Amino acid sequence: MKFFHLSGIRGENSLVSRIGRNLLYIFIIGIVLRVVLGPLTFSFDLSFFVGTGAGFESGRTLYEAGNFYYPPVYGYFLSALTYLWNFLPLQSGYMSELLVNSTAVSDFSQVYISSMALAFVYKIPLTVIDLACSWLIYVMVKEKTGDRRKAEIGFALFFLSPLVLWSSSVACMFDSLSAFFMIFSIYSLTKNQYLLSGAMLSLAFFTKLFPIVIGFAVICYIISGSEGRWKEVFKKTAMYAAGFVIAAAIVLLPLVLNGELSSSFGFFGDRTEGTSSGGGGLLDFFANPTPDKFIYAFPIMFLLIAIFSMLAFMREGDDDKKLVMASVISVCTLFIWPPIPTYPVIAIALIALAVTYCGRREWLVPWLLFSILMVVHHILNFGGRILYTLANETSLLDLGSTVAKYFQFLPLSWDLMYYTLLALFIPGIACIIAALYSLKHGGEAET
Amino acid sequence: MKTGTLYVLAIAVVAFMVAGQFLAYGANPYHTSSDSWSVEGGIGYEVSSNTSSNYDALLIDTGISVPDGLMIYNDPGYVSHYDESYMSEKTELLCSELSLRNVEYIIVDAEQIRAELEEDISNGSADTRLIIQVGVLPDTIYDGGPDSLILEWLEIGGILYWTGYTLGCGISSVSGVYERESGYATDFLGIPDVDVRSDPYISSLYATEKAADYGIGEELSVMYNDSTFGINTQNLTDFISIGFTSSGYDSLVLAKYHGGDGMIVIFGGKPAINTIPTIAQVIASKLTYCSEIAEHDSGKLFHSVRGGTMETDASKTYSLYIYVGTPQIYARTFDC
């Protein structure tokens, strides 16, 4: 008996020891927060994923039912998940006539309320993806620095970021998947796995397009690491490109065979088409910085990304850290123009690395600003709508009065959103300041 | 992390993604089916699915006989209020939504539509239905006069589904759209023009109050509230209004053609991604201006088979409409 008792304690201790007590606490806190946030759901966005799943169940392909407005990778994940979810006896949601009192309602997404069961089940894979990305950050920081504490902080900076929590637990968005593939790509590159790194960046790109901007940093890294041996540069670049192309081919093949390639990028036109109809002068342009105007700011961003990446690699020091710094600056530069609030989740992942691996604590300011301001803006955008599932399925709230209050406060929300939208410039500006500071004080970071 | 572990992780993630690709583009593992048969004094039905979905079975007393087939008008060569790529995308989606509801359709251009209507008229009966989503009538079937082909076709029992603009106002040709100033509502519905919301520059109207027969729409899971080109029903006689209403204009009206046996169904908005399933639902159900829901069963399918029986009156015309899922993943109509 004593033997079993002792072995049990030793086994428990070694498990805690292996995982790390702090990491376990962070994990538990992150899960608890996600469970608490679980009943809050933005059914509007979720309805499109439900519609995509229904499309699969009706024998249609990813883009055939017209509900999926992203590159295909997450759609393929949804397809596999839809199959698994079919083994659960849950209802996806309800249509509610109580919601028929706003503009442009005559569509399914506007009157749809997801069921509580679906809301929780849908968020489980998103939590797993959050966890996988956090774990990759942990592994990379621990391996590179040998410091478990730093690795744990890196894990926490992603897993407990309010923006990450919000994105996967309330907004039901999958930006973490793109972040996961991007961190995977960077980590693989630092381990000289060029083919794998290229493939992972390709998957990140075909999840949400933004990670492609670390391409400059990758090229600089390869050139820098080859120390002027151009044959080696060519070989490594070819390997990287091959990985990218192979993964792209796997991702795109079904779409090409099915004639859906244009549909998979159709969303890009939809997201920017509002811009072309916009009028007014430069002041109007900046005074109403809607995400669709991003396309006009992109040439400047593109230039900045190229310059910052080169500057990062012109400093003395470790190439792996330069890769991370050039990547974080590149990605954050994209968000100088106010994005849709969940987009900077990929920036959060890179900032976690910049702070813990590269020791650049100045990046905690953009981390905080992204984490708070994006969520505040999105809360105003979503409003009381995130309570609809809770109100529909519990007696805590009355759906009718929740809907009424949403519309009652809508004018005030719109007024406030004007200011919070302008405030979304602040994290981007903070990133540029942090980038300049990091580049100027490249050698002074805590290592 | 060891490099080998990194590859194992990558392979695991890619394998999951490829499994999703295969399920969506290759295997199609989902099966939903239904059947119906006559029993003494009624009909029996059965619905099965290997998904986790709710289902509804509606016995609709259609009042009149409704043909199975449907013509979808789409002619890129003819000018309309919508650009070619927009309509092409919406037509493709409509076809997809009709297919999952097993509605047989053909796409017709301006010349083909004339030939089809002429054939029906010469046969003395309409053996197919017609949907016009572009908001204008091609000049091959409508010239603005009372002897137009489309009106003759409606007279013999044709069924027209209409959306996209003011009913009967725009006449389309290869060179442009001519808009009638008056008389269009009288031609089609026998009501004053003011009863059809018509000002093209007026803002969209999304109705909020339930229309008189909203219950029927609800039973079909139809919540359509775009009244931008809606109908004021005060001067209509034979109709049902199953959507919503505001400012006197109803969003979804099924009305008898005032000059004959046909029917006109007006969806008061424009063709859009999220309204097209609703349009397909109404078409597939064979709902008419004199329909009543005789019986309504609903339940839950979870890798299971469900069924039941419904009583019918031999003197009436019914369609049994079974649909599965929210949003719909399957639907079938059985004439009985």
CSV table of N, CA and C in Angstrom, one decimal, chain A residues 58-185:
chain,number,residue,atom,x,y,z
A,58,SER,N,-25.0,19.2,-46.9
A,58,SER,CA,-25.9,19.1,-48.0
A,58,SER,C,-25.1,18.6,-49.3
A,59,GLY,N,-23.9,18.2,-49.1
A,59,GLY,CA,-23.1,17.7,-50.2
A,59,GLY,C,-22.5,18.7,-51.1
A,60,ARG,N,-22.4,19.9,-50.5
A,60,ARG,CA,-21.8,21.0,-51.3
A,60,ARG,C,-20.3,21.2,-50.8
A,61,THR,N,-19.6,21.9,-51.7
A,61,THR,CA,-18.2,22.1,-51.3
A,61,THR,C,-18.0,23.4,-50.5
A,62,LEU,N,-16.7,23.7,-50.2
A,62,LEU,CA,-16.5,24.8,-49.3
A,62,LEU,C,-17.1,26.1,-49.7
A,63,TYR,N,-17.0,26.5,-51.0
A,63,TYR,CA,-17.4,27.8,-51.4
A,63,TYR,C,-18.8,27.8,-52.1
A,64,GLU,N,-19.3,26.6,-52.3
A,64,GLU,CA,-20.5,26.4,-53.1
A,64,GLU,C,-21.7,27.0,-52.4
A,65,ALA,N,-21.8,27.0,-51.1
A,65,ALA,CA,-23.0,27.5,-50.4
A,65,ALA,C,-22.9,29.0,-50.2
A,66,GLY,N,-21.8,29.6,-50.5
A,66,GLY,CA,-21.6,31.1,-50.4
A,66,GLY,C,-21.5,31.6,-49.0
A,67,ASN,N,-21.1,30.8,-48.1
A,67,ASN,CA,-21.0,31.3,-46.7
A,67,ASN,C,-19.6,31.5,-46.2
A,68,PHE,N,-18.6,31.0,-46.9
A,68,PHE,CA,-17.2,31.1,-46.4
A,68,PHE,C,-16.4,32.1,-47.1
A,69,TYR,N,-15.9,33.1,-46.4
A,69,TYR,CA,-15.3,34.3,-47.0
A,69,TYR,C,-13.8,34.4,-46.6
A,70,TYR,N,-13.1,33.3,-46.6
A,70,TYR,CA,-11.7,33.4,-46.2
A,70,TYR,C,-11.0,32.4,-47.1
A,71,PRO,N,-9.6,32.5,-47.1
A,71,PRO,CA,-8.9,31.5,-47.8
A,71,PRO,C,-9.2,30.1,-47.2
A,72,PRO,N,-8.8,29.0,-47.9
A,72,PRO,CA,-9.5,27.7,-47.6
A,72,PRO,C,-9.1,26.9,-46.4
A,73,VAL,N,-7.9,27.2,-45.8
A,73,VAL,CA,-7.4,26.2,-44.8
A,73,VAL,C,-8.3,26.0,-43.7
A,74,TYR,N,-8.8,27.1,-43.1
A,74,TYR,CA,-9.7,26.9,-41.9
A,74,TYR,C,-11.0,26.2,-42.4
A,75,GLY,N,-11.4,26.4,-43.6
A,75,GLY,CA,-12.6,25.8,-44.2
A,75,GLY,C,-12.4,24.3,-44.2
A,76,TYR,N,-11.2,23.8,-44.6
A,76,TYR,CA,-10.9,22.4,-44.5
A,76,TYR,C,-11.0,21.8,-43.1
A,77,PHE,N,-10.5,22.6,-42.2
A,77,PHE,CA,-10.6,22.2,-40.8
A,77,PHE,C,-12.1,22.1,-40.4
A,78,LEU,N,-12.9,23.1,-40.8
A,78,LEU,CA,-14.3,23.1,-40.5
A,78,LEU,C,-15.0,21.8,-41.1
A,79,SER,N,-14.5,21.4,-42.3
A,79,SER,CA,-15.1,20.3,-42.9
A,79,SER,C,-14.9,19.0,-42.0
A,80,ALA,N,-13.6,18.9,-41.6
A,80,ALA,CA,-13.3,17.7,-40.7
A,80,ALA,C,-14.1,17.8,-39.4
A,81,LEU,N,-14.1,19.0,-38.8
A,81,LEU,CA,-14.8,19.2,-37.6
A,81,LEU,C,-16.3,19.0,-37.7
A,82,THR,N,-16.9,19.5,-38.8
A,82,THR,CA,-18.3,19.2,-39.0
A,82,THR,C,-18.7,17.7,-39.0
A,83,TYR,N,-17.8,17.0,-39.6
A,83,TYR,CA,-18.0,15.5,-39.6
A,83,TYR,C,-18.0,15.0,-38.2
A,84,LEU,N,-17.0,15.5,-37.4
A,84,LEU,CA,-16.9,15.0,-36.0
A,84,LEU,C,-18.1,15.5,-35.2
A,85,TRP,N,-18.5,16.7,-35.4
A,85,TRP,CA,-19.6,17.3,-34.6
A,85,TRP,C,-21.0,16.6,-34.9
A,86,ASN,N,-21.0,15.9,-36.1
A,86,ASN,CA,-22.2,15.2,-36.4
A,86,ASN,C,-22.5,14.0,-35.5
A,87,PHE,N,-21.5,13.6,-34.8
A,87,PHE,CA,-21.7,12.5,-33.8
A,87,PHE,C,-22.1,13.0,-32.4
A,88,LEU,N,-22.4,14.3,-32.4
A,88,LEU,CA,-22.9,14.9,-31.1
A,88,LEU,C,-24.4,15.3,-31.3
A,89,PRO,N,-25.2,15.0,-30.4
A,89,PRO,CA,-26.7,15.3,-30.6
A,89,PRO,C,-27.0,16.7,-30.2
A,90,LEU,N,-26.5,17.6,-30.9
A,90,LEU,CA,-26.8,19.0,-30.6
A,90,LEU,C,-27.4,19.8,-31.7
A,91,GLN,N,-28.1,20.8,-31.4
A,91,GLN,CA,-28.8,21.6,-32.4
A,91,GLN,C,-27.9,22.8,-32.6
A,92,SER,N,-27.8,23.2,-33.9
A,92,SER,CA,-26.8,24.3,-34.2
A,92,SER,C,-27.3,25.6,-33.7
A,93,GLY,N,-28.6,25.9,-33.8
A,93,GLY,CA,-29.2,27.2,-33.4
A,93,GLY,C,-30.6,27.4,-33.8
A,94,TYR,N,-31.1,28.6,-33.7
A,94,TYR,CA,-32.5,28.9,-33.9
A,94,TYR,C,-32.6,30.1,-34.7
A,95,MET,N,-33.8,30.3,-35.4
A,95,MET,CA,-34.1,31.5,-36.0
A,95,MET,C,-35.1,32.3,-35.1
A,96,SER,N,-34.8,33.5,-34.9
A,96,SER,CA,-35.7,34.3,-34.0
A,96,SER,C,-36.3,35.5,-34.6
A,97,GLU,N,-37.6,35.5,-34.6
A,97,GLU,CA,-38.3,36.7,-35.2
A,97,GLU,C,-38.1,38.0,-34.4
A,98,LEU,N,-37.7,37.8,-33.1
A,98,LEU,CA,-37.4,38.9,-32.3
A,98,LEU,C,-36.3,39.8,-32.9
A,99,LEU,N,-35.5,39.2,-33.7
A,99,LEU,CA,-34.3,39.9,-34.3
A,99,LEU,C,-34.7,40.7,-35.5
A,100,VAL,N,-35.9,40.5,-36.0
A,100,VAL,CA,-36.3,41.2,-37.2
A,100,VAL,C,-36.7,42.6,-36.9
A,101,ASN,N,-35.8,43.4,-36.5
A,101,ASN,CA,-36.1,44.8,-36.3
A,101,ASN,C,-34.9,45.7,-36.5
A,102,SER,N,-34.0,45.2,-37.3
A,102,SER,CA,-32.9,46.1,-37.7
A,102,SER,C,-32.9,46.2,-39.2
A,103,THR,N,-31.9,47.0,-39.7
A,103,THR,CA,-31.8,47.1,-41.2
A,103,THR,C,-31.2,45.8,-41.7
A,104,ALA,N,-31.5,45.6,-43.0
A,104,ALA,CA,-30.9,44.5,-43.7
A,104,ALA,C,-31.0,43.1,-43.0
A,105,VAL,N,-32.2,42.9,-42.5
A,105,VAL,CA,-32.3,41.7,-41.7
A,105,VAL,C,-32.7,40.5,-42.5
A,106,SER,N,-33.1,40.7,-43.7
A,106,SER,CA,-33.7,39.6,-44.4
A,106,SER,C,-32.7,38.6,-44.9
A,107,ASP,N,-31.9,38.1,-43.9
A,107,ASP,CA,-31.0,37.0,-44.2
A,107,ASP,C,-30.9,36.2,-42.9
A,108,PHE,N,-30.5,35.0,-43.2
A,108,PHE,CA,-30.3,34.0,-42.1
A,108,PHE,C,-29.4,34.4,-41.0
A,109,SER,N,-28.3,35.0,-41.4
A,109,SER,CA,-27.3,35.3,-40.3
A,109,SER,C,-27.8,36.3,-39.3
A,110,GLN,N,-28.7,37.2,-39.8
A,110,GLN,CA,-29.2,38.3,-38.9
A,110,GLN,C,-30.2,37.8,-37.9
A,111,VAL,N,-30.9,36.7,-38.2
A,111,VAL,CA,-32.0,36.2,-37.3
A,111,VAL,C,-31.6,34.9,-36.6
A,112,TYR,N,-30.3,34.5,-36.8
A,112,TYR,CA,-29.8,33.3,-36.3
A,112,TYR,C,-29.2,33.5,-34.9
A,113,ILE,N,-29.6,32.6,-33.9
A,113,ILE,CA,-29.0,32.6,-32.6
A,113,ILE,C,-28.4,31.2,-32.4
A,114,SER,N,-27.1,31.1,-32.2
A,114,SER,CA,-26.5,29.8,-32.0
A,114,SER,C,-27.0,29.2,-30.7
A,115,SER,N,-27.0,27.9,-30.7
A,115,SER,CA,-27.3,27.2,-29.4
A,115,SER,C,-26.1,27.3,-28.5
A,116,MET,N,-26.4,27.2,-27.2
A,116,MET,CA,-25.3,27.2,-26.2
A,116,MET,C,-24.4,26.0,-26.4
A,117,ALA,N,-25.0,24.9,-26.7
A,117,ALA,CA,-24.2,23.7,-26.9
A,117,ALA,C,-23.2,23.9,-28.0
A,118,LEU,N,-23.7,24.4,-29.2
A,118,LEU,CA,-22.9,24.6,-30.3
A,118,LEU,C,-21.8,25.6,-30.0
A,119,ALA,N,-22.2,26.7,-29.3
A,119,ALA,CA,-21.2,27.7,-29.0
A,119,ALA,C,-20.0,27.1,-28.2
A,120,PHE,N,-20.3,26.2,-27.3
A,120,PHE,CA,-19.2,25.6,-26.5
A,120,PHE,C,-18.4,24.6,-27.4
A,121,VAL,N,-19.1,23.8,-28.1
A,121,VAL,CA,-18.5,22.8,-28.9
A,121,VAL,C,-17.6,23.4,-30.0
A,122,TYR,N,-18.1,24.5,-30.6
A,122,TYR,CA,-17.4,25.2,-31.7
A,122,TYR,C,-16.1,25.8,-31.1
A,123,LYS,N,-16.1,26.2,-29.9
A,123,LYS,CA,-14.9,26.9,-29.3
A,123,LYS,C,-13.9,26.0,-28.8
A,124,ILE,N,-14.2,24.7,-28.7
A,124,ILE,CA,-13.2,23.7,-28.2
A,124,ILE,C,-12.0,23.7,-29.2
A,125,PRO,N,-12.2,23.4,-30.5
A,125,PRO,CA,-11.0,23.4,-31.4
A,125,PRO,C,-10.2,24.8,-31.4
A,126,LEU,N,-11.0,25.9,-31.2
A,126,LEU,CA,-10.3,27.2,-31.2
A,126,LEU,C,-9.4,27.3,-30.0
A,127,THR,N,-9.9,26.7,-28.9
A,127,THR,CA,-9.1,26.7,-27.6
A,127,THR,C,-7.8,25.8,-27.8
A,128,VAL,N,-8.0,24.7,-28.5
A,128,VAL,CA,-6.9,23.8,-28.7
A,128,VAL,C,-5.9,24.5,-29.6
A,129,ILE,N,-6.3,25.3,-30.6
A,129,ILE,CA,-5.4,26.0,-31.5
A,129,ILE,C,-4.7,27.1,-30.7
A,130,ASP,N,-5.4,27.8,-29.8
A,130,ASP,CA,-4.8,28.8,-28.9
A,130,ASP,C,-3.7,28.1,-28.1
A,131,LEU,N,-4.0,27.0,-27.6
A,131,LEU,CA,-3.1,26.2,-26.7
A,131,LEU,C,-1.9,25.8,-27.5
A,132,ALA,N,-2.1,25.3,-28.7
A,132,ALA,CA,-1.0,24.8,-29.6
A,132,ALA,C,-0.1,26.0,-29.9
A,133,CYS,N,-0.6,27.1,-30.2
A,133,CYS,CA,0.2,28.3,-30.5
A,133,CYS,C,1.0,28.7,-29.3
A,134,SER,N,0.3,28.8,-28.2
A,134,SER,CA,1.0,29.1,-26.9
A,134,SER,C,2.1,28.2,-26.6
A,135,TRP,N,1.8,26.9,-26.8
A,135,TRP,CA,2.8,25.8,-26.5
A,135,TRP,C,4.1,26.0,-27.4
A,136,LEU,N,3.8,26.3,-28.7
A,136,LEU,CA,4.9,26.5,-29.6
A,136,LEU,C,5.8,27.6,-29.1
A,137,ILE,N,5.2,28.7,-28.7
A,137,ILE,CA,5.9,29.9,-28.2
A,137,ILE,C,6.8,29.4,-27.0
A,138,TYR,N,6.1,28.7,-26.1
A,138,TYR,CA,6.8,28.2,-24.9
A,138,TYR,C,8.0,27.3,-25.3
A,139,VAL,N,7.8,26.4,-26.2
A,139,VAL,CA,8.9,25.5,-26.6
A,139,VAL,C,10.0,26.2,-27.2
A,140,MET,N,9.7,27.2,-28.1
A,140,MET,CA,10.7,27.9,-28.8
A,140,MET,C,11.5,28.8,-27.8
A,141,VAL,N,10.9,29.5,-26.9
A,141,VAL,CA,11.5,30.4,-25.9
A,141,VAL,C,12.4,29.5,-25.0
A,142,LYS,N,11.8,28.4,-24.5
A,142,LYS,CA,12.6,27.6,-23.6
A,142,LYS,C,13.8,27.0,-24.3
A,143,GLU,N,13.6,26.6,-25.5
A,143,GLU,CA,14.8,26.0,-26.2
A,143,GLU,C,15.9,27.0,-26.5
A,144,LYS,N,15.4,28.2,-26.9
A,144,LYS,CA,16.4,29.2,-27.3
A,144,LYS,C,17.1,29.9,-26.1
A,145,THR,N,16.3,30.1,-25.0
A,145,THR,CA,16.9,30.8,-23.9
A,145,THR,C,17.3,29.9,-22.7
A,146,GLY,N,16.7,28.7,-22.7
A,146,GLY,CA,17.0,27.8,-21.6
A,146,GLY,C,16.3,28.2,-20.3
A,147,ASP,N,15.5,29.2,-20.4
A,147,ASP,CA,14.9,29.8,-19.2
A,147,ASP,C,13.4,29.5,-19.2
A,148,ARG,N,13.0,28.6,-18.3
A,148,ARG,CA,11.6,28.2,-18.2
A,148,ARG,C,10.6,29.4,-17.9
A,149,ARG,N,11.1,30.3,-17.0
A,149,ARG,CA,10.3,31.4,-16.6
A,149,ARG,C,9.9,32.3,-17.8
A,150,LYS,N,10.9,32.5,-18.6
A,150,LYS,CA,10.6,33.3,-19.8
A,150,LYS,C,9.6,32.6,-20.7
A,151,ALA,N,9.9,31.3,-20.8
A,151,ALA,CA,9.0,30.5,-21.7
A,151,ALA,C,7.5,30.6,-21.2
A,152,GLU,N,7.4,30.5,-19.9
A,152,GLU,CA,6.1,30.5,-19.3
A,152,GLU,C,5.4,31.9,-19.5
A,153,ILE,N,6.2,32.9,-19.4
A,153,ILE,CA,5.7,34.3,-19.7
A,153,ILE,C,5.2,34.4,-21.1
A,154,GLY,N,6.0,33.8,-22.0
A,154,GLY,CA,5.7,33.8,-23.5
A,154,GLY,C,4.4,33.1,-23.7
A,155,PHE,N,4.2,31.9,-23.0
A,155,PHE,CA,3.0,31.1,-23.1
A,155,PHE,C,1.8,32.0,-22.6
A,156,ALA,N,2.0,32.7,-21.5
A,156,ALA,CA,0.9,33.5,-20.9
A,156,ALA,C,0.6,34.7,-21.7
A,157,LEU,N,1.6,35.3,-22.4
A,157,LEU,CA,1.3,36.5,-23.2
A,157,LEU,C,0.4,36.2,-24.3
A,158,PHE,N,0.4,34.9,-24.8
A,158,PHE,CA,-0.5,34.6,-25.9
A,158,PHE,C,-1.8,34.0,-25.3
A,159,PHE,N,-1.7,33.0,-24.4
A,159,PHE,CA,-2.8,32.3,-24.0
A,159,PHE,C,-3.8,33.1,-23.2
A,160,LEU,N,-3.2,34.1,-22.4
A,160,LEU,CA,-4.1,34.9,-21.6
A,160,LEU,C,-4.3,36.3,-22.2
A,161,SER,N,-3.9,36.6,-23.4
A,161,SER,CA,-4.1,37.9,-24.0
A,161,SER,C,-5.6,38.1,-24.1
A,162,PRO,N,-6.1,39.2,-23.6
A,162,PRO,CA,-7.6,39.5,-23.8
A,162,PRO,C,-8.0,39.4,-25.2
A,163,LEU,N,-7.2,39.8,-26.2
A,163,LEU,CA,-7.5,39.7,-27.6
A,163,LEU,C,-7.7,38.3,-28.1
A,164,VAL,N,-6.7,37.5,-27.7
A,164,VAL,CA,-6.8,36.1,-28.1
A,164,VAL,C,-8.0,35.4,-27.4
A,165,LEU,N,-8.3,35.7,-26.2
A,165,LEU,CA,-9.4,35.1,-25.5
A,165,LEU,C,-10.7,35.6,-26.2
A,166,TRP,N,-10.8,36.8,-26.5
A,166,TRP,CA,-11.9,37.4,-27.2
A,166,TRP,C,-12.1,36.8,-28.5
A,167,SER,N,-11.0,36.7,-29.3
A,167,SER,CA,-11.1,36.2,-30.7
A,167,SER,C,-11.7,34.8,-30.7
A,168,SER,N,-11.2,33.9,-29.9
A,168,SER,CA,-11.6,32.5,-30.0
A,168,SER,C,-12.8,32.2,-29.2
A,169,SER,N,-13.0,32.9,-28.1
A,169,SER,CA,-14.1,32.6,-27.2
A,169,SER,C,-15.4,33.4,-27.4
A,170,VAL,N,-15.3,34.5,-28.0
A,170,VAL,CA,-16.5,35.3,-28.2
A,170,VAL,C,-16.8,35.5,-29.7
A,171,ALA,N,-15.7,36.0,-30.3
A,171,ALA,CA,-15.9,36.4,-31.8
A,171,ALA,C,-15.9,35.1,-32.6
A,172,CYS,N,-15.5,34.0,-32.1
A,172,CYS,CA,-15.5,32.7,-32.8
A,172,CYS,C,-14.6,32.7,-34.0
A,173,MET,N,-13.6,33.5,-34.0
A,173,MET,CA,-12.7,33.6,-35.2
A,173,MET,C,-11.4,32.8,-35.0
A,174,PHE,N,-10.8,32.5,-36.1
A,174,PHE,CA,-9.7,31.5,-36.1
A,174,PHE,C,-8.3,32.1,-36.4
A,175,ASP,N,-8.1,33.3,-36.0
A,175,ASP,CA,-6.9,34.0,-36.3
A,175,ASP,C,-5.7,33.2,-35.6
A,176,SER,N,-6.0,32.5,-34.5
A,176,SER,CA,-4.9,31.8,-33.8
A,176,SER,C,-4.3,30.7,-34.7
A,177,LEU,N,-5.1,30.2,-35.6
A,177,LEU,CA,-4.6,29.1,-36.5
A,177,LEU,C,-3.5,29.7,-37.4
A,178,SER,N,-3.8,30.9,-37.9
A,178,SER,CA,-2.8,31.6,-38.7
A,178,SER,C,-1.5,31.9,-37.9
A,179,ALA,N,-1.7,32.3,-36.7
A,179,ALA,CA,-0.6,32.6,-35.8
A,179,ALA,C,0.2,31.3,-35.5
A,180,PHE,N,-0.5,30.2,-35.3
A,180,PHE,CA,0.1,28.9,-35.0
A,180,PHE,C,1.1,28.5,-36.2
A,181,PHE,N,0.5,28.6,-37.4
A,181,PHE,CA,1.3,28.2,-38.6
A,181,PHE,C,2.5,29.2,-38.7
A,182,MET,N,2.3,30.4,-38.5
A,182,MET,CA,3.4,31.4,-38.6
A,182,MET,C,4.5,31.2,-37.6
A,183,ILE,N,4.1,30.9,-36.4
A,183,ILE,CA,5.1,30.7,-35.3
A,183,ILE,C,5.9,29.4,-35.7
A,184,PHE,N,5.1,28.4,-36.1
A,184,PHE,CA,5.7,27.1,-36.6
A,184,PHE,C,6.7,27.3,-37.7
A,185,SER,N,6.4,28.2,-38.6
A,185,SER,CA,7.3,28.5,-39.7
A,185,SER,C,8.6,29.2,-39.2
